[in-house]
Amino acid sequence: MSDERPGHDHPDGRGRTGLHRTGRDLSGNADVRVTDVEVVSDGWHVLRRTTFDYRGRDGAWTTQSRETYDRGNGATVLLYDPEARTLLLTRQFRFPAYVNGHPDGMLVETAAGLLDGDAPEEAIRREAAEELGVRIGELEHLFDLYMSPGSVTERVHFYAAPYRPADIVGGGGVADEGEEIEAVTIGYDEALGMIADGRIADGKTVILVQWGALTLFTR
């Protein structure tokens, strides 16, 4: 039977279909059997309530329900100038942080964005150009992490890349998407200090700066 609700068998405003089927065909874990997937919200991102049977260590099956927030996967990059020993970061307003206690919502972060159908490397090259005006050449893939696996499906691909200030052209984000991004140049040691005193409070950025401290800053 056809389901003509937007995002189901009928495309929604972003051209998506099959949102109610995600997770139904999972077979990698014999202790999990998905029985129902309900699309709670399908605005820009998708909120699902999934019901599944779970077999515990004692062999008993229980029925559980979880809500998952699907915003797609993303990528982020630590841009560094090895000669000046500086990092090129962004500063922009983040309303979710503002509404959850950040003093002004202005977060210092590494360049990042959603894949939007592109391969991770292509996506982060796009984001670095849009946000910071950097055309990345050499690009090192570091690792892929689930950032909030208790409720968010997103997996972020982490990269590092050198840059030269003379190569920066444009940047500032995409105006049509409401982006207003400031480029911030910060020394290696200062970045570590900003983590310690809370001026850098973004998870992906902390991870990349700490990676830099272990492998990059000592070169």
PDB file of C-alpha atoms in Angstrom:
ATOM      1  CA  MET A   1       0.000   0.000   0.000  1.00  0.00           C
ATOM      2  CA  SER A   2       1.426   3.361  -1.028  1.00  0.00           C
ATOM      3  CA  ASP A   3       2.112   5.992   1.623  1.00  0.00           C
ATOM      4  CA  GLU A   4       1.783   9.425   0.029  1.00  0.00           C
ATOM      5  CA  ARG A   5       2.983  11.427   3.019  1.00  0.00           C
ATOM      6  CA  PRO A   6       5.933  13.698   2.080  1.00  0.00           C
ATOM      7  CA  GLY A   7       9.219  11.873   2.638  1.00  0.00           C
ATOM      8  CA  HIS A   8       7.606   8.448   2.488  1.00  0.00           C
ATOM      9  CA  ASP A   9       6.659   7.154  -0.971  1.00  0.00           C
ATOM     10  CA  HIS A  10       6.039  10.746  -2.086  1.00  0.00           C
ATOM     11  CA  PRO A  11       9.090  13.103  -2.228  1.00  0.00           C
ATOM     12  CA  ASP A  12       9.275  15.796   0.430  1.00  0.00           C
ATOM     13  CA  GLY A  13      10.569  19.350  -0.055  1.00  0.00           C
ATOM     14  CA  ARG A  14      14.157  18.076  -0.316  1.00  0.00           C
ATOM     15  CA  GLY A  15      13.257  15.291  -2.741  1.00  0.00           C
ATOM     16  CA  ARG A  16      13.612  12.529  -0.165  1.00  0.00           C
ATOM     17  CA  THR A  17      11.604   9.309  -0.105  1.00  0.00           C
ATOM     18  CA  GLY A  18      11.727   6.172   2.022  1.00  0.00           C
ATOM     19  CA  LEU A  19      12.312   8.025   5.295  1.00  0.00           C
ATOM     20  CA  HIS A  20      10.015   5.541   7.066  1.00  0.00           C
ATOM     21  CA  ARG A  21      12.061   2.537   5.928  1.00  0.00           C
ATOM     22  CA  THR A  22      15.467   3.506   7.314  1.00  0.00           C
ATOM     23  CA  GLY A  23      16.649   0.801   9.707  1.00  0.00           C
ATOM     24  CA  ARG A  24      14.082  -1.833   8.778  1.00  0.00           C
ATOM     25  CA  ASP A  25      16.589  -3.940   6.829  1.00  0.00           C
ATOM     26  CA  LEU A  26      19.420  -3.908   9.390  1.00  0.00           C
ATOM     27  CA  SER A  27      20.901  -7.385   9.861  1.00  0.00           C
ATOM     28  CA  GLY A  28      24.351  -6.908  11.381  1.00  0.00           C
ATOM     29  CA  ASN A  29      23.288  -7.679  14.945  1.00  0.00           C
ATOM     30  CA  ALA A  30      21.333 -10.905  15.549  1.00  0.00           C
ATOM     31  CA  ASP A  31      20.209  -9.556  18.931  1.00  0.00           C
ATOM     32  CA  VAL A  32      18.276  -6.659  17.370  1.00  0.00           C
ATOM     33  CA  ARG A  33      15.058  -6.969  15.336  1.00  0.00           C
ATOM     34  CA  VAL A  34      13.506  -3.718  14.104  1.00  0.00           C
ATOM     35  CA  THR A  35       9.703  -3.946  14.139  1.00  0.00           C
ATOM     36  CA  ASP A  36       8.514  -0.400  13.423  1.00  0.00           C
ATOM     37  CA  VAL A  37       9.872   2.944  12.203  1.00  0.00           C
ATOM     38  CA  GLU A  38       7.823   6.111  12.725  1.00  0.00           C
ATOM     39  CA  VAL A  39       8.863   9.438  11.184  1.00  0.00           C
ATOM     40  CA  VAL A  40       8.148  11.960  13.940  1.00  0.00           C
ATOM     41  CA  SER A  41       9.450  14.996  12.052  1.00  0.00           C
ATOM     42  CA  ASP A  42      10.915  15.409   8.568  1.00  0.00           C
ATOM     43  CA  GLY A  43      11.776  19.073   8.285  1.00  0.00           C
ATOM     44  CA  TRP A  44      15.348  19.883   7.265  1.00  0.00           C
ATOM     45  CA  HIS A  45      16.549  16.854   9.256  1.00  0.00           C
ATOM     46  CA  VAL A  46      14.677  13.694  10.237  1.00  0.00           C
ATOM     47  CA  LEU A  47      13.533  12.550  13.673  1.00  0.00           C
ATOM     48  CA  ARG A  48      12.481   8.893  13.861  1.00  0.00           C
ATOM     49  CA  ARG A  49      11.023   6.755  16.628  1.00  0.00           C
ATOM     50  CA  THR A  50      12.115   3.160  16.076  1.00  0.00           C
ATOM     51  CA  THR A  51      10.716   0.168  17.949  1.00  0.00           C
ATOM     52  CA  PHE A  52      12.845  -2.963  18.119  1.00  0.00           C
ATOM     53  CA  ASP A  53      13.195  -6.218  20.005  1.00  0.00           C
ATOM     54  CA  TYR A  54      16.504  -6.597  21.845  1.00  0.00           C
ATOM     55  CA  ARG A  55      17.983  -9.809  23.256  1.00  0.00           C
ATOM     56  CA  GLY A  56      20.022  -9.177  26.377  1.00  0.00           C
ATOM     57  CA  ARG A  57      22.956 -11.135  27.752  1.00  0.00           C
ATOM     58  CA  ASP A  58      20.552 -13.363  29.701  1.00  0.00           C
ATOM     59  CA  GLY A  59      18.875 -14.419  26.440  1.00  0.00           C
ATOM     60  CA  ALA A  60      15.584 -12.678  27.211  1.00  0.00           C
ATOM     61  CA  TRP A  61      13.957 -10.484  24.552  1.00  0.00           C
ATOM     62  CA  THR A  62      12.578  -7.052  25.445  1.00  0.00           C
ATOM     63  CA  THR A  63      10.811  -4.478  23.285  1.00  0.00           C
ATOM     64  CA  GLN A  64      12.475  -1.067  23.269  1.00  0.00           C
ATOM     65  CA  SER A  65      11.925   2.267  21.545  1.00  0.00           C
ATOM     66  CA  ARG A  66      14.496   4.915  20.628  1.00  0.00           C
ATOM     67  CA  GLU A  67      14.317   8.297  18.944  1.00  0.00           C
ATOM     68  CA  THR A  68      17.135   9.044  16.499  1.00  0.00           C
ATOM     69  CA  TYR A  69      17.963  12.385  14.924  1.00  0.00           C
ATOM     70  CA  ASP A  70      19.285  12.003  11.379  1.00  0.00           C
ATOM     71  CA  ARG A  71      21.040  15.055   9.962  1.00  0.00           C
ATOM     72  CA  GLY A  72      23.308  13.157   7.591  1.00  0.00           C
ATOM     73  CA  ASN A  73      27.049  12.632   7.950  1.00  0.00           C
ATOM     74  CA  GLY A  74      29.650  15.390   8.046  1.00  0.00           C
ATOM     75  CA  ALA A  75      33.309  16.261   7.663  1.00  0.00           C
ATOM     76  CA  THR A  76      35.706  18.640   9.388  1.00  0.00           C
ATOM     77  CA  VAL A  77      39.307  19.732   8.827  1.00  0.00           C
ATOM     78  CA  LEU A  78      42.106  21.206  10.935  1.00  0.00           C
ATOM     79  CA  LEU A  79      43.832  23.796   8.737  1.00  0.00           C
ATOM     80  CA  TYR A  80      47.357  24.585   9.899  1.00  0.00           C
ATOM     81  CA  ASP A  81      50.228  26.800   8.771  1.00  0.00           C
ATOM     82  CA  PRO A  82      53.397  24.817   9.598  1.00  0.00           C
ATOM     83  CA  GLU A  83      55.683  27.830   9.136  1.00  0.00           C
ATOM     84  CA  ALA A  84      53.783  30.268  11.342  1.00  0.00           C
ATOM     85  CA  ARG A  85      52.612  27.456  13.654  1.00  0.00           C
ATOM     86  CA  THR A  86      49.045  28.695  13.544  1.00  0.00           C
ATOM     87  CA  LEU A  87      45.591  27.223  12.980  1.00  0.00           C
ATOM     88  CA  LEU A  88      42.869  28.729  10.801  1.00  0.00           C
ATOM     89  CA  LEU A  89      39.510  28.389  12.539  1.00  0.00           C
ATOM     90  CA  THR A  90      36.010  29.814  12.174  1.00  0.00           C
ATOM     91  CA  ARG A  91      33.957  31.946  14.534  1.00  0.00           C
ATOM     92  CA  GLN A  92      30.191  31.976  14.087  1.00  0.00           C
ATOM     93  CA  PHE A  93      26.895  32.164  15.956  1.00  0.00           C
ATOM     94  CA  ARG A  94      25.429  28.828  17.038  1.00  0.00           C
ATOM     95  CA  PHE A  95      21.895  29.175  18.397  1.00  0.00           C
ATOM     96  CA  PRO A  96      21.710  25.687  19.979  1.00  0.00           C
ATOM     97  CA  ALA A  97      24.805  26.523  22.063  1.00  0.00           C
ATOM     98  CA  TYR A  98      23.385  29.950  22.921  1.00  0.00           C
ATOM     99  CA  VAL A  99      20.079  28.515  24.136  1.00  0.00           C
ATOM    100  CA  ASN A 100      21.966  25.933  26.226  1.00  0.00           C
ATOM    101  CA  GLY A 101      24.091  28.253  28.320  1.00  0.00           C
ATOM    102  CA  HIS A 102      26.886  29.584  26.091  1.00  0.00           C
ATOM    103  CA  PRO A 103      27.325  33.291  26.957  1.00  0.00           C
ATOM    104  CA  ASP A 104      26.856  34.669  23.429  1.00  0.00           C
ATOM    105  CA  GLY A 105      26.605  31.638  21.146  1.00  0.00           C
ATOM    106  CA  MET A 106      29.755  32.615  19.222  1.00  0.00           C
ATOM    107  CA  LEU A 107      31.785  29.421  18.858  1.00  0.00           C
ATOM    108  CA  VAL A 108      35.334  28.967  17.591  1.00  0.00           C
ATOM    109  CA  GLU A 109      35.443  25.855  15.407  1.00  0.00           C
ATOM    110  CA  THR A 110      37.281  23.990  12.698  1.00  0.00           C
ATOM    111  CA  ALA A 111      35.771  24.290   9.217  1.00  0.00           C
ATOM    112  CA  ALA A 112      33.036  21.692   8.839  1.00  0.00           C
ATOM    113  CA  GLY A 113      29.801  20.806   7.128  1.00  0.00           C
ATOM    114  CA  LEU A 114      27.426  18.077   6.052  1.00  0.00           C
ATOM    115  CA  LEU A 115      28.316  15.849   3.120  1.00  0.00           C
ATOM    116  CA  ASP A 116      25.091  16.678   1.229  1.00  0.00           C
ATOM    117  CA  GLY A 117      25.575  13.704  -1.077  1.00  0.00           C
ATOM    118  CA  ASP A 118      29.278  14.324  -1.767  1.00  0.00           C
ATOM    119  CA  ALA A 119      32.190  12.089  -0.808  1.00  0.00           C
ATOM    120  CA  PRO A 120      33.737  13.205   2.523  1.00  0.00           C
ATOM    121  CA  GLU A 121      36.910  14.570   0.904  1.00  0.00           C
ATOM    122  CA  GLU A 122      34.927  16.522  -1.681  1.00  0.00           C
ATOM    123  CA  ALA A 123      32.623  17.904   0.994  1.00  0.00           C
ATOM    124  CA  ILE A 124      35.385  19.190   3.259  1.00  0.00           C
ATOM    125  CA  ARG A 125      37.194  20.813   0.344  1.00  0.00           C
ATOM    126  CA  ARG A 126      33.929  22.598  -0.458  1.00  0.00           C
ATOM    127  CA  GLU A 127      33.384  23.694   3.123  1.00  0.00           C
ATOM    128  CA  ALA A 128      36.949  24.965   3.582  1.00  0.00           C
ATOM    129  CA  ALA A 129      36.585  27.096   0.454  1.00  0.00           C
ATOM    130  CA  GLU A 130      33.146  28.438   1.417  1.00  0.00           C
ATOM    131  CA  GLU A 131      33.905  29.151   5.062  1.00  0.00           C
ATOM    132  CA  LEU A 132      37.570  30.172   5.027  1.00  0.00           C
ATOM    133  CA  GLY A 133      38.511  30.745   1.386  1.00  0.00           C
ATOM    134  CA  VAL A 134      41.095  27.943   1.454  1.00  0.00           C
ATOM    135  CA  ARG A 135      41.597  25.717  -1.576  1.00  0.00           C
ATOM    136  CA  ILE A 136      42.945  22.587   0.069  1.00  0.00           C
ATOM    137  CA  GLY A 137      45.763  20.743  -1.659  1.00  0.00           C
ATOM    138  CA  GLU A 138      47.277  17.982   0.455  1.00  0.00           C
ATOM    139  CA  LEU A 139      44.615  16.431   2.696  1.00  0.00           C
ATOM    140  CA  GLU A 140      45.210  13.848   5.436  1.00  0.00           C
ATOM    141  CA  HIS A 141      42.349  11.642   6.615  1.00  0.00           C
ATOM    142  CA  LEU A 142      42.585  11.035  10.356  1.00  0.00           C
ATOM    143  CA  PHE A 143      39.571   9.069  11.619  1.00  0.00           C
ATOM    144  CA  ASP A 144      35.758   8.872  11.577  1.00  0.00           C
ATOM    145  CA  LEU A 145      33.744   9.334  14.769  1.00  0.00           C
ATOM    146  CA  TYR A 146      30.135   9.163  15.958  1.00  0.00           C
ATOM    147  CA  MET A 147      29.751  12.442  17.840  1.00  0.00           C
ATOM    148  CA  SER A 148      26.607  11.758  19.895  1.00  0.00           C
ATOM    149  CA  PRO A 149      25.722   8.071  19.411  1.00  0.00           C
ATOM    150  CA  GLY A 150      23.028   8.013  22.072  1.00  0.00           C
ATOM    151  CA  SER A 151      20.586   9.905  19.857  1.00  0.00           C
ATOM    152  CA  VAL A 152      22.221  11.354  16.720  1.00  0.00           C
ATOM    153  CA  THR A 153      23.128   9.163  13.737  1.00  0.00           C
ATOM    154  CA  GLU A 154      25.794  11.506  12.334  1.00  0.00           C
ATOM    155  CA  ARG A 155      29.305  10.202  11.691  1.00  0.00           C
ATOM    156  CA  VAL A 156      31.963  12.875  11.154  1.00  0.00           C
ATOM    157  CA  HIS A 157      35.037  12.372   8.955  1.00  0.00           C
ATOM    158  CA  PHE A 158      38.095  14.151  10.391  1.00  0.00           C
ATOM    159  CA  TYR A 159      40.906  15.606   8.277  1.00  0.00           C
ATOM    160  CA  ALA A 160      43.978  17.815   8.593  1.00  0.00           C
ATOM    161  CA  ALA A 161      45.539  19.959   5.875  1.00  0.00           C
ATOM    162  CA  PRO A 162      48.275  22.586   5.606  1.00  0.00           C
ATOM    163  CA  TYR A 163      47.469  25.999   4.184  1.00  0.00           C
ATOM    164  CA  ARG A 164      49.278  29.186   3.251  1.00  0.00           C
ATOM    165  CA  PRO A 165      47.771  32.584   4.135  1.00  0.00           C
ATOM    166  CA  ALA A 166      48.627  33.869   0.663  1.00  0.00           C
ATOM    167  CA  ASP A 167      46.304  31.267  -0.848  1.00  0.00           C
ATOM    168  CA  ILE A 168      43.175  32.470   0.987  1.00  0.00           C
ATOM    169  CA  VAL A 169      40.558  33.925  -1.353  1.00  0.00           C
ATOM    170  CA  GLY A 170      37.036  34.769  -0.214  1.00  0.00           C
ATOM    171  CA  GLY A 171      35.361  32.758   2.511  1.00  0.00           C
ATOM    172  CA  GLY A 172      32.831  33.916   5.065  1.00  0.00           C
ATOM    173  CA  GLY A 173      30.202  31.260   4.384  1.00  0.00           C
ATOM    174  CA  VAL A 174      27.231  31.080   2.037  1.00  0.00           C
ATOM    175  CA  ALA A 175      25.023  34.153   2.467  1.00  0.00           C
ATOM    176  CA  ASP A 176      21.962  32.426   1.003  1.00  0.00           C
ATOM    177  CA  GLU A 177      22.209  29.854   3.804  1.00  0.00           C
ATOM    178  CA  GLY A 178      22.368  32.537   6.496  1.00  0.00           C
ATOM    179  CA  GLU A 179      26.053  31.949   7.198  1.00  0.00           C
ATOM    180  CA  GLU A 180      28.227  34.754   8.555  1.00  0.00           C
ATOM    181  CA  ILE A 181      31.603  33.253   9.351  1.00  0.00           C
ATOM    182  CA  GLU A 182      34.707  35.020  10.629  1.00  0.00           C
ATOM    183  CA  ALA A 183      38.165  33.554  10.012  1.00  0.00           C
ATOM    184  CA  VAL A 184      40.304  33.350  13.152  1.00  0.00           C
ATOM    185  CA  THR A 185      44.052  32.646  13.181  1.00  0.00           C
ATOM    186  CA  ILE A 186      45.282  31.125  16.430  1.00  0.00           C
ATOM    187  CA  GLY A 187      48.709  29.877  17.485  1.00  0.00           C
ATOM    188  CA  TYR A 188      49.193  26.246  18.411  1.00  0.00           C
ATOM    189  CA  ASP A 189      49.795  26.922  22.110  1.00  0.00           C
ATOM    190  CA  GLU A 190      47.017  29.508  22.310  1.00  0.00           C
ATOM    191  CA  ALA A 191      44.529  26.979  20.931  1.00  0.00           C
ATOM    192  CA  LEU A 192      45.382  24.556  23.724  1.00  0.00           C
ATOM    193  CA  GLY A 193      44.944  27.345  26.254  1.00  0.00           C
ATOM    194  CA  MET A 194      41.555  28.208  24.766  1.00  0.00           C
ATOM    195  CA  ILE A 195      40.430  24.631  25.349  1.00  0.00           C
ATOM    196  CA  ALA A 196      41.612  24.778  28.946  1.00  0.00           C
ATOM    197  CA  ASP A 197      39.749  28.015  29.720  1.00  0.00           C
ATOM    198  CA  GLY A 198      36.607  27.202  27.725  1.00  0.00           C
ATOM    199  CA  ARG A 199      36.987  29.641  24.845  1.00  0.00           C
ATOM    200  CA  ILE A 200      37.033  26.637  22.512  1.00  0.00           C
ATOM    201  CA  ALA A 201      34.007  24.581  23.518  1.00  0.00           C
ATOM    202  CA  ASP A 202      33.167  22.699  20.321  1.00  0.00           C
ATOM    203  CA  GLY A 203      33.736  18.953  20.488  1.00  0.00           C
ATOM    204  CA  LYS A 204      35.139  18.301  17.023  1.00  0.00           C
ATOM    205  CA  THR A 205      37.515  21.243  17.389  1.00  0.00           C
ATOM    206  CA  VAL A 206      38.794  20.037  20.754  1.00  0.00           C
ATOM    207  CA  ILE A 207      39.433  16.603  19.247  1.00  0.00           C
ATOM    208  CA  LEU A 208      41.383  18.019  16.305  1.00  0.00           C
ATOM    209  CA  VAL A 209      43.445  20.441  18.399  1.00  0.00           C
ATOM    210  CA  GLN A 210      44.317  17.628  20.809  1.00  0.00           C
ATOM    211  CA  TRP A 211      45.299  15.478  17.823  1.00  0.00           C
ATOM    212  CA  GLY A 212      47.493  18.365  16.718  1.00  0.00           C
ATOM    213  CA  ALA A 213      49.118  18.541  20.135  1.00  0.00           C
ATOM    214  CA  LEU A 214      49.991  14.843  19.953  1.00  0.00           C
ATOM    215  CA  THR A 215      51.233  14.684  16.368  1.00  0.00           C
ATOM    216  CA  LEU A 216      51.474  18.065  14.672  1.00  0.00           C
ATOM    217  CA  PHE A 217      52.640  20.671  17.149  1.00  0.00           C
ATOM    218  CA  THR A 218      55.871  18.771  17.885  1.00  0.00           C
ATOM    219  CA  ARG A 219      57.024  18.677  14.247  1.00  0.00           C
TER     220      ARG A 219
END
